[in-house]
């Protein structure tokens, strides 16, 4: 199962997290989205849609990790789910969770296995 990952955060946190993981695990084909003060909600939603469509075309499953529950990146992800984007979505974006997911995803064979891996990494 090919798993694509979208990291979504306030500011540059998602990009920095992906960059740090790439120092450990090498270049990844995943997407990091950051909501900045200069970016409108509509622009961020469009970026989420584009990222999802690109990964969904190549992957069997798309996973989105957001920084905080109730924040704008989380709300955009929730709207994406309500609008039919089929993905696994979690809050609590952190380096341990991203590293664990990206380093183990090749061995994960289902959405349930992905959920279990993320949950275990959060408990970590």
mmCIF file of C-alpha atoms in Angstrom, residues 13-75:
data_model
loop_
_atom_site.group_PDB
_atom_site.id
_atom_site.type_symbol
_atom_site.label_atom_id
_atom_site.label_comp_id
_atom_site.label_asym_id
_atom_site.label_seq_id
_atom_site.Cartn_x
_atom_site.Cartn_y
_atom_site.Cartn_z
ATOM 1 C CA UNK A 13 6.008 24.222 11.378
ATOM 2 C CA UNK A 14 4.839 21.568 8.877
ATOM 3 C CA UNK A 15 7.544 22.497 6.366
ATOM 4 C CA UNK A 16 10.202 22.496 9.075
ATOM 5 C CA UNK A 17 9.028 19.113 10.383
ATOM 6 C CA UNK A 18 9.136 17.570 6.911
ATOM 7 C CA UNK A 19 12.562 19.094 6.307
ATOM 8 C CA UNK A 20 13.870 17.674 9.574
ATOM 9 C CA UNK A 21 12.461 14.222 8.802
ATOM 10 C CA UNK A 22 14.087 14.352 5.373
ATOM 11 C CA UNK A 23 17.443 14.878 7.102
ATOM 12 C CA UNK A 24 16.854 11.537 8.846
ATOM 13 C CA UNK A 25 15.008 9.530 6.199
ATOM 14 C CA UNK A 26 15.938 11.173 2.902
ATOM 15 C CA UNK A 27 13.693 12.972 0.423
ATOM 16 C CA UNK A 28 10.015 12.153 0.812
ATOM 17 C CA UNK A 29 7.241 12.612 -1.742
ATOM 18 C CA UNK A 30 4.922 14.194 0.772
ATOM 19 C CA UNK A 31 3.410 17.656 1.147
ATOM 20 C CA UNK A 32 3.756 20.232 3.936
ATOM 21 C CA UNK A 33 1.264 23.092 4.080
ATOM 22 C CA UNK A 34 1.634 26.144 6.266
ATOM 23 C CA UNK A 35 -1.057 28.685 7.013
ATOM 24 C CA UNK A 36 0.703 32.036 7.281
ATOM 25 C CA UNK A 37 -0.601 35.529 8.051
ATOM 26 C CA UNK A 38 -0.265 36.477 4.380
ATOM 27 C CA UNK A 39 -2.326 33.507 3.166
ATOM 28 C CA UNK A 40 -6.109 33.612 2.899
ATOM 29 C CA UNK A 41 -8.298 30.759 4.069
ATOM 30 C CA UNK A 42 -9.377 30.190 0.469
ATOM 31 C CA UNK A 43 -5.757 29.870 -0.655
ATOM 32 C CA UNK A 44 -4.977 27.399 2.119
ATOM 33 C CA UNK A 45 -8.080 25.353 1.231
ATOM 34 C CA UNK A 46 -7.017 25.328 -2.429
ATOM 35 C CA UNK A 47 -3.529 24.141 -1.438
ATOM 36 C CA UNK A 48 -5.076 21.352 0.643
ATOM 37 C CA UNK A 49 -7.279 20.276 -2.269
ATOM 38 C CA UNK A 50 -4.343 20.329 -4.713
ATOM 39 C CA UNK A 51 -2.114 18.367 -2.324
ATOM 40 C CA UNK A 52 -4.829 15.790 -1.726
ATOM 41 C CA UNK A 53 -5.597 15.387 -5.433
ATOM 42 C CA UNK A 54 -1.907 14.955 -6.313
ATOM 43 C CA UNK A 55 -1.276 12.369 -3.590
ATOM 44 C CA UNK A 56 -4.594 10.596 -4.120
ATOM 45 C CA UNK A 57 -3.734 10.108 -7.804
ATOM 46 C CA UNK A 58 -0.495 8.311 -6.841
ATOM 47 C CA UNK A 59 -1.314 6.681 -3.509
ATOM 48 C CA UNK A 60 -3.708 4.123 -2.080
ATOM 49 C CA UNK A 61 -4.228 6.183 1.077
ATOM 50 C CA UNK A 62 -3.694 9.819 2.052
ATOM 51 C CA UNK A 63 -2.955 10.692 5.679
ATOM 52 C CA UNK A 64 -3.171 14.264 6.972
ATOM 53 C CA UNK A 65 -1.503 15.288 10.224
ATOM 54 C CA UNK A 66 -2.520 18.706 11.597
ATOM 55 C CA UNK A 67 -0.813 20.650 14.331
ATOM 56 C CA UNK A 68 -3.694 21.344 16.765
ATOM 57 C CA UNK A 69 -7.290 20.314 17.224
ATOM 58 C CA UNK A 70 -9.697 23.153 16.450
ATOM 59 C CA UNK A 71 -7.137 25.293 14.614
ATOM 60 C CA UNK A 72 -7.619 26.484 11.050
ATOM 61 C CA UNK A 73 -5.515 23.709 9.435
ATOM 62 C CA UNK A 74 -7.639 21.167 11.341
ATOM 63 C CA UNK A 75 -10.853 22.921 10.299
#
